[in-house]
PDB file of C-alpha atoms in Angstrom:
ATOM      1  CA  MET A1035     -77.576  91.217   0.735  1.00  0.00           C
ATOM      2  CA  THR A1036     -76.214  94.777   0.005  1.00  0.00           C
ATOM      3  CA  GLU A1037     -73.130  95.704   1.556  1.00  0.00           C
ATOM      4  CA  GLU A1038     -74.900  98.840   2.960  1.00  0.00           C
ATOM      5  CA  LEU A1039     -77.430  96.573   4.952  1.00  0.00           C
ATOM      6  CA  LYS A1040     -74.670  94.231   6.255  1.00  0.00           C
ATOM      7  CA  LYS A1041     -72.592  97.329   7.292  1.00  0.00           C
ATOM      8  CA  SER A1042     -75.916  98.571   9.203  1.00  0.00           C
ATOM      9  CA  MET A1043     -76.223  95.196  11.028  1.00  0.00           C
ATOM     10  CA  LYS A1044     -72.781  95.231  12.152  1.00  0.00           C
ATOM     11  CA  GLN A1045     -73.084  98.625  13.451  1.00  0.00           C
ATOM     12  CA  ILE A1046     -76.427  97.596  15.198  1.00  0.00           C
ATOM     13  CA  VAL A1047     -74.789  94.424  16.876  1.00  0.00           C
ATOM     14  CA  ALA A1048     -71.700  96.747  17.909  1.00  0.00           C
ATOM     15  CA  GLU A1049     -73.915  99.127  19.691  1.00  0.00           C
ATOM     16  CA  LEU A1050     -75.828  96.191  21.269  1.00  0.00           C
ATOM     17  CA  GLN A1051     -72.606  94.793  22.458  1.00  0.00           C
ATOM     18  CA  ARG A1052     -71.344  97.943  23.957  1.00  0.00           C
ATOM     19  CA  ASN A1053     -74.605  98.527  25.851  1.00  0.00           C
ATOM     20  CA  SER A1054     -75.411  94.913  26.986  1.00  0.00           C
ATOM     21  CA  LEU A1055     -75.492  94.627  30.671  1.00  0.00           C
ATOM     22  CA  ASP A1056     -76.315  91.043  30.792  1.00  0.00           C
ATOM     23  CA  SER A1057     -74.355  88.157  29.349  1.00  0.00           C
ATOM     24  CA  GLN A1058     -77.775  86.378  28.451  1.00  0.00           C
ATOM     25  CA  TRP A1059     -78.629  89.180  25.943  1.00  0.00           C
ATOM     26  CA  LEU A1060     -75.517  88.613  23.764  1.00  0.00           C
ATOM     27  CA  HIS A1061     -73.543  85.573  23.811  1.00  0.00           C
ATOM     28  CA  GLN A1062     -70.664  84.765  21.437  1.00  0.00           C
ATOM     29  CA  ILE A1063     -70.452  81.284  20.011  1.00  0.00           C
ATOM     30  CA  PRO A1064     -67.186  80.360  18.190  1.00  0.00           C
ATOM     31  CA  LEU A1065     -67.530  77.441  15.603  1.00  0.00           C
ATOM     32  CA  GLU A1066     -64.769  75.637  13.976  1.00  0.00           C
ATOM     33  CA  LYS A1067     -64.790  74.366  10.484  1.00  0.00           C
ATOM     34  CA  LYS A1068     -67.313  71.973   9.957  1.00  0.00           C
ATOM     35  CA  GLU A1069     -68.637  72.192  13.430  1.00  0.00           C
ATOM     36  CA  GLU A1070     -72.445  72.568  14.007  1.00  0.00           C
ATOM     37  CA  TYR A1071     -74.624  74.556  16.212  1.00  0.00           C
ATOM     38  CA  VAL A1072     -78.369  73.483  16.468  1.00  0.00           C
ATOM     39  CA  THR A1073     -81.272  75.646  17.937  1.00  0.00           C
ATOM     40  CA  LYS A1074     -84.785  75.696  18.285  1.00  0.00           C
ATOM     41  CA  ASP A1075     -84.834  78.615  20.791  1.00  0.00           C
ATOM     42  CA  PRO A1076     -87.559  81.033  19.350  1.00  0.00           C
ATOM     43  CA  THR A1077     -86.175  83.841  21.720  1.00  0.00           C
ATOM     44  CA  LYS A1078     -82.717  84.256  19.668  1.00  0.00           C
ATOM     45  CA  ILE A1079     -81.325  86.011  16.475  1.00  0.00           C
ATOM     46  CA  TYR A1080     -77.873  85.252  15.384  1.00  0.00           C
ATOM     47  CA  PHE A1081     -75.350  87.431  13.793  1.00  0.00           C
ATOM     48  CA  ILE A1082     -72.248  86.114  11.959  1.00  0.00           C
ATOM     49  CA  GLU A1083     -69.436  88.119  13.325  1.00  0.00           C
ATOM     50  CA  ARG A1084     -66.989  86.239  10.972  1.00  0.00           C
ATOM     51  CA  GLY A1085     -67.025  83.436   8.707  1.00  0.00           C
ATOM     52  CA  ASN A1086     -69.675  81.605   6.595  1.00  0.00           C
ATOM     53  CA  LEU A1087     -72.264  79.033   7.481  1.00  0.00           C
ATOM     54  CA  LEU A1088     -74.703  76.906   5.731  1.00  0.00           C
ATOM     55  CA  VAL A1089     -77.925  77.047   7.664  1.00  0.00           C
ATOM     56  CA  THR A1090     -80.559  74.197   7.388  1.00  0.00           C
ATOM     57  CA  LYS A1091     -84.111  75.650   8.434  1.00  0.00           C
ATOM     58  CA  THR A1092     -86.454  72.954   9.350  1.00  0.00           C
ATOM     59  CA  LEU A1093     -90.144  73.715   9.865  1.00  0.00           C
ATOM     60  CA  THR A1094     -92.107  71.264  11.976  1.00  0.00           C
ATOM     61  CA  SER A1095     -95.952  71.962  11.630  1.00  0.00           C
ATOM     62  CA  ASP A1096     -99.349  70.063  11.432  1.00  0.00           C
ATOM     63  CA  ALA A1097     -99.971  72.016   8.254  1.00  0.00           C
ATOM     64  CA  ILE A1098     -97.007  70.513   6.258  1.00  0.00           C
ATOM     65  CA  LEU A1099     -98.481  67.511   4.410  1.00  0.00           C
ATOM     66  CA  ASP A1100     -95.035  66.407   2.877  1.00  0.00           C
ATOM     67  CA  VAL A1101     -93.173  63.811   4.251  1.00  0.00           C
ATOM     68  CA  GLN A1102     -91.429  64.878   7.456  1.00  0.00           C
ATOM     69  CA  GLY A1103     -87.660  65.574   6.939  1.00  0.00           C
ATOM     70  CA  ILE A1104     -87.749  65.994   3.171  1.00  0.00           C
ATOM     71  CA  ASN A1105     -89.739  69.067   1.728  1.00  0.00           C
ATOM     72  CA  ASN A1106     -89.477  71.047   5.133  1.00  0.00           C
ATOM     73  CA  LYS A1107     -85.967  71.918   4.890  1.00  0.00           C
ATOM     74  CA  ILE A1108     -84.425  75.061   3.420  1.00  0.00           C
ATOM     75  CA  TYR A1109     -80.668  75.292   2.833  1.00  0.00           C
ATOM     76  CA  GLU A1110     -78.988  78.657   2.769  1.00  0.00           C
ATOM     77  CA  ILE A1111     -75.645  80.031   2.794  1.00  0.00           C
ATOM     78  CA  PHE A1112     -74.966  83.065   5.147  1.00  0.00           C
ATOM     79  CA  THR A1113     -71.781  85.204   5.231  1.00  0.00           C
ATOM     80  CA  LYS A1114     -70.385  87.798   7.654  1.00  0.00           C
ATOM     81  CA  ASN A1115     -72.547  90.447   8.961  1.00  0.00           C
ATOM     82  CA  GLU A1116     -75.646  88.852   8.190  1.00  0.00           C
ATOM     83  CA  LEU A1117     -78.594  87.720  10.632  1.00  0.00           C
ATOM     84  CA  ILE A1118     -79.678  84.253  10.878  1.00  0.00           C
ATOM     85  CA  ALA A1119     -83.482  83.251  12.384  1.00  0.00           C
ATOM     86  CA  LEU A1120     -84.864  86.488  11.773  1.00  0.00           C
ATOM     87  CA  GLU A1121     -88.205  84.664  11.697  1.00  0.00           C
ATOM     88  CA  ASN A1122     -87.923  84.400  15.524  1.00  0.00           C
ATOM     89  CA  LEU A1123     -88.692  88.313  15.636  1.00  0.00           C
ATOM     90  CA  SER A1124     -92.390  87.311  14.889  1.00  0.00           C
ATOM     91  CA  ASP A1125     -94.555  86.531  17.917  1.00  0.00           C
ATOM     92  CA  GLU A1126     -95.982  83.589  16.060  1.00  0.00           C
ATOM     93  CA  ASN A1127     -94.429  80.133  17.190  1.00  0.00           C
ATOM     94  CA  THR A1128     -93.323  79.019  13.654  1.00  0.00           C
ATOM     95  CA  ASN A1129     -91.464  75.734  14.992  1.00  0.00           C
ATOM     96  CA  LEU A1130     -88.322  76.353  13.274  1.00  0.00           C
ATOM     97  CA  ALA A1131     -84.990  74.584  13.876  1.00  0.00           C
ATOM     98  CA  PHE A1132     -81.766  76.122  12.792  1.00  0.00           C
ATOM     99  CA  LYS A1133     -78.720  73.930  12.188  1.00  0.00           C
ATOM    100  CA  MET A1134     -75.783  76.240  11.685  1.00  0.00           C
ATOM    101  CA  SER A1135     -72.752  74.257   9.758  1.00  0.00           C
ATOM    102  CA  ALA A1136     -69.418  76.371   9.774  1.00  0.00           C
ATOM    103  CA  LEU A1137     -67.831  76.201   6.166  1.00  0.00           C
ATOM    104  CA  VAL A1138     -64.682  77.928   7.651  1.00  0.00           C
ATOM    105  CA  SER A1139     -63.883  78.915  11.383  1.00  0.00           C
ATOM    106  CA  SER A1140     -66.603  81.203  12.178  1.00  0.00           C
ATOM    107  CA  GLU A1141     -68.143  82.998  15.092  1.00  0.00           C
ATOM    108  CA  ILE A1142     -71.845  83.850  15.734  1.00  0.00           C
ATOM    109  CA  ILE A1143     -73.363  86.194  18.231  1.00  0.00           C
ATOM    110  CA  SER A1144     -76.610  84.950  19.915  1.00  0.00           C
ATOM    111  CA  ILE A1145     -79.070  87.973  20.572  1.00  0.00           C
ATOM    112  CA  ASP A1146     -81.860  87.985  22.811  1.00  0.00           C
ATOM    113  CA  LYS A1147     -85.050  88.899  20.743  1.00  0.00           C
ATOM    114  CA  GLU A1148     -86.633  90.908  23.587  1.00  0.00           C
ATOM    115  CA  TYR A1149     -83.476  92.905  24.175  1.00  0.00           C
ATOM    116  CA  LEU A1150     -83.049  93.663  20.330  1.00  0.00           C
ATOM    117  CA  LEU A1151     -86.773  94.623  20.276  1.00  0.00           C
ATOM    118  CA  ASN A1152     -86.525  96.833  23.076  1.00  0.00           C
ATOM    119  CA  TYR A1153     -83.505  98.621  21.669  1.00  0.00           C
ATOM    120  CA  CYS A1154     -85.307  99.224  18.380  1.00  0.00           C
ATOM    121  CA  THR A1155     -88.016 100.828  20.390  1.00  0.00           C
ATOM    122  CA  ASN A1156     -85.419 103.553  21.612  1.00  0.00           C
ATOM    123  CA  LYS A1157     -83.441 103.925  18.481  1.00  0.00           C
ATOM    124  CA  PRO A1158     -86.034 103.712  15.319  1.00  0.00           C
ATOM    125  CA  SER A1159     -83.180 103.797  13.106  1.00  0.00           C
ATOM    126  CA  PHE A1160     -82.308 100.361  14.125  1.00  0.00           C
ATOM    127  CA  LEU A1161     -85.989  99.214  13.489  1.00  0.00           C
ATOM    128  CA  GLU A1162     -85.809 100.680   9.920  1.00  0.00           C
ATOM    129  CA  ALA A1163     -82.490  98.954   9.302  1.00  0.00           C
ATOM    130  CA  ILE A1164     -83.972  95.639  10.311  1.00  0.00           C
ATOM    131  CA  LEU A1165     -86.993  96.229   8.393  1.00  0.00           C
ATOM    132  CA  LYS A1166     -84.851  96.695   5.152  1.00  0.00           C
ATOM    133  CA  TYR A1167     -83.112  93.740   5.868  1.00  0.00           C
ATOM    134  CA  ALA A1168     -86.072  91.713   6.370  1.00  0.00           C
ATOM    135  CA  THR A1169     -87.748  92.981   3.289  1.00  0.00           C
ATOM    136  CA  THR A1170     -84.596  92.123   1.170  1.00  0.00           C
ATOM    137  CA  ASN A1171     -84.657  88.883   2.541  1.00  0.00           C
ATOM    138  CA  ILE A1172     -88.330  88.135   1.695  1.00  0.00           C
ATOM    139  CA  LEU A1173     -87.517  89.471  -1.931  1.00  0.00           C
ATOM    140  CA  GLN A1174     -84.778  86.930  -2.183  1.00  0.00           C
ATOM    141  CA  TYR A1175     -86.872  84.044  -1.126  1.00  0.00           C
ATOM    142  CA  GLU A1176     -89.682  85.178  -3.642  1.00  0.00           C
ATOM    143  CA  GLU A1177     -86.846  85.144  -6.312  1.00  0.00           C
ATOM    144  CA  LYS A1178     -85.713  81.906  -5.121  1.00  0.00           C
ATOM    145  CA  SER A1179     -89.057  80.308  -5.219  1.00  0.00           C
ATOM    146  CA  LEU A1180     -89.602  81.436  -8.995  1.00  0.00           C
ATOM    147  CA  ALA A1181     -86.210  79.809  -9.760  1.00  0.00           C
ATOM    148  CA  PHE A1182     -87.189  76.640  -7.943  1.00  0.00           C
ATOM    149  CA  LEU A1183     -90.173  76.477 -10.284  1.00  0.00           C
ATOM    150  CA  GLY A1184     -87.730  75.913 -13.229  1.00  0.00           C
ATOM    151  CA  SER A1185     -85.713  72.863 -14.536  1.00  0.00           C
ATOM    152  CA  ARG A1186     -82.838  71.237 -12.585  1.00  0.00           C
ATOM    153  CA  GLU A1187     -80.495  73.205 -14.890  1.00  0.00           C
ATOM    154  CA  GLN A1188     -82.043  76.651 -14.066  1.00  0.00           C
ATOM    155  CA  ARG A1189     -82.085  75.892 -10.266  1.00  0.00           C
ATOM    156  CA  LEU A1190     -78.286  74.890 -10.525  1.00  0.00           C
ATOM    157  CA  SER A1191     -77.484  78.169 -12.475  1.00  0.00           C
ATOM    158  CA  TRP A1192     -79.418  80.017  -9.983  1.00  0.00           C
ATOM    159  CA  SER A1193     -77.602  78.652  -6.983  1.00  0.00           C
ATOM    160  CA  VAL A1194     -74.304  78.895  -8.627  1.00  0.00           C
ATOM    161  CA  GLU A1195     -74.730  82.692  -9.445  1.00  0.00           C
ATOM    162  CA  THR A1196     -76.350  83.508  -6.045  1.00  0.00           C
ATOM    163  CA  GLN A1197     -73.282  82.089  -4.209  1.00  0.00           C
ATOM    164  CA  LYS A1198     -70.869  83.947  -6.578  1.00  0.00           C
ATOM    165  CA  ASN A1199     -72.598  87.041  -5.712  1.00  0.00           C
ATOM    166  CA  ASN A1200     -72.491  86.217  -1.981  1.00  0.00           C
ATOM    167  CA  GLU A1201     -68.945  86.795  -1.870  1.00  0.00           C
ATOM    168  CA  LEU A1202     -67.930  83.704   0.002  1.00  0.00           C
ATOM    169  CA  ASN A1203     -64.422  83.693   1.456  1.00  0.00           C
ATOM    170  CA  ASP A1204     -61.659  82.008  -0.861  1.00  0.00           C
ATOM    171  CA  GLU A1205     -61.410  79.438   2.127  1.00  0.00           C
ATOM    172  CA  VAL A1206     -64.861  77.737   1.345  1.00  0.00           C
ATOM    173  CA  ASN A1207     -64.847  75.003  -0.815  1.00  0.00           C
ATOM    174  CA  MET A1208     -68.283  74.937  -2.547  1.00  0.00           C
ATOM    175  CA  THR A1209     -68.744  71.397  -2.676  1.00  0.00           C
ATOM    176  CA  ASN A1210     -71.161  69.443  -4.874  1.00  0.00           C
ATOM    177  CA  ARG A1211     -72.968  68.151  -1.690  1.00  0.00           C
ATOM    178  CA  ILE A1212     -73.429  71.872  -0.505  1.00  0.00           C
ATOM    179  CA  LEU A1213     -74.660  72.961  -4.029  1.00  0.00           C
ATOM    180  CA  SER A1214     -77.132  69.900  -4.313  1.00  0.00           C
ATOM    181  CA  LYS A1215     -78.597  71.128  -0.887  1.00  0.00           C
ATOM    182  CA  ILE A1216     -78.918  74.736  -1.841  1.00  0.00           C
ATOM    183  CA  SER A1217     -80.329  73.952  -5.301  1.00  0.00           C
ATOM    184  CA  ARG A1218     -82.183  70.818  -4.517  1.00  0.00           C
ATOM    185  CA  VAL A1219     -80.474  68.951  -7.476  1.00  0.00           C
ATOM    186  CA  ASP A1220     -79.016  65.663  -6.909  1.00  0.00           C
ATOM    187  CA  GLU A1221     -75.025  65.531  -6.591  1.00  0.00           C
ATOM    188  CA  SER A1222     -74.446  63.447  -9.706  1.00  0.00           C
ATOM    189  CA  PHE A1223     -76.599  66.112 -12.031  1.00  0.00           C
ATOM    190  CA  ILE A1224     -74.141  68.787 -10.589  1.00  0.00           C
ATOM    191  CA  SER A1225     -70.809  66.641 -11.197  1.00  0.00           C
ATOM    192  CA  ARG A1226     -72.077  66.200 -14.726  1.00  0.00           C
ATOM    193  CA  ASN A1227     -73.071  69.930 -15.387  1.00  0.00           C
ATOM    194  CA  ILE A1228     -70.408  71.608 -13.748  1.00  0.00           C
TER     195      ILE A1228
END
């Protein structure tokens, strides 16, 4: 994610906070290191105020033919000034659950979807920034899906490079367990190749 887009997201959330009249519209959630926050609420989007999170997205749908709990999970690392659960902006109920695990002491802000969308209606520049952010995410997912068609070595290499560019805090210890989840490669393979 580009720094310009992250800065835009930070400015949007700051303005939303300044003008929020109801505590249900925005809610701050502090997370200690290794603490988890799980949600299935399709009416919320989350913003990382500070810290880094390992996010597990789990899709439950009748359309998935794979074994439940194995191939329907996506692991991603999100850093400061990024949005999580952007999929919830869609009116379609995608049955996504998000488990956010703090890699360091972190803080997220829960944003009511309708509040955000109403604000975007009155402030088109917000909508434009969020569309750019969503488009960038989609392009990253396409890149990831192509990388994941490759060998274990290619998946691991792509994941390591991506995390270097993700500008994680020095506090984050990128363990083999986390790398194995992100790259879908077993831990023993990572131990032998890093």
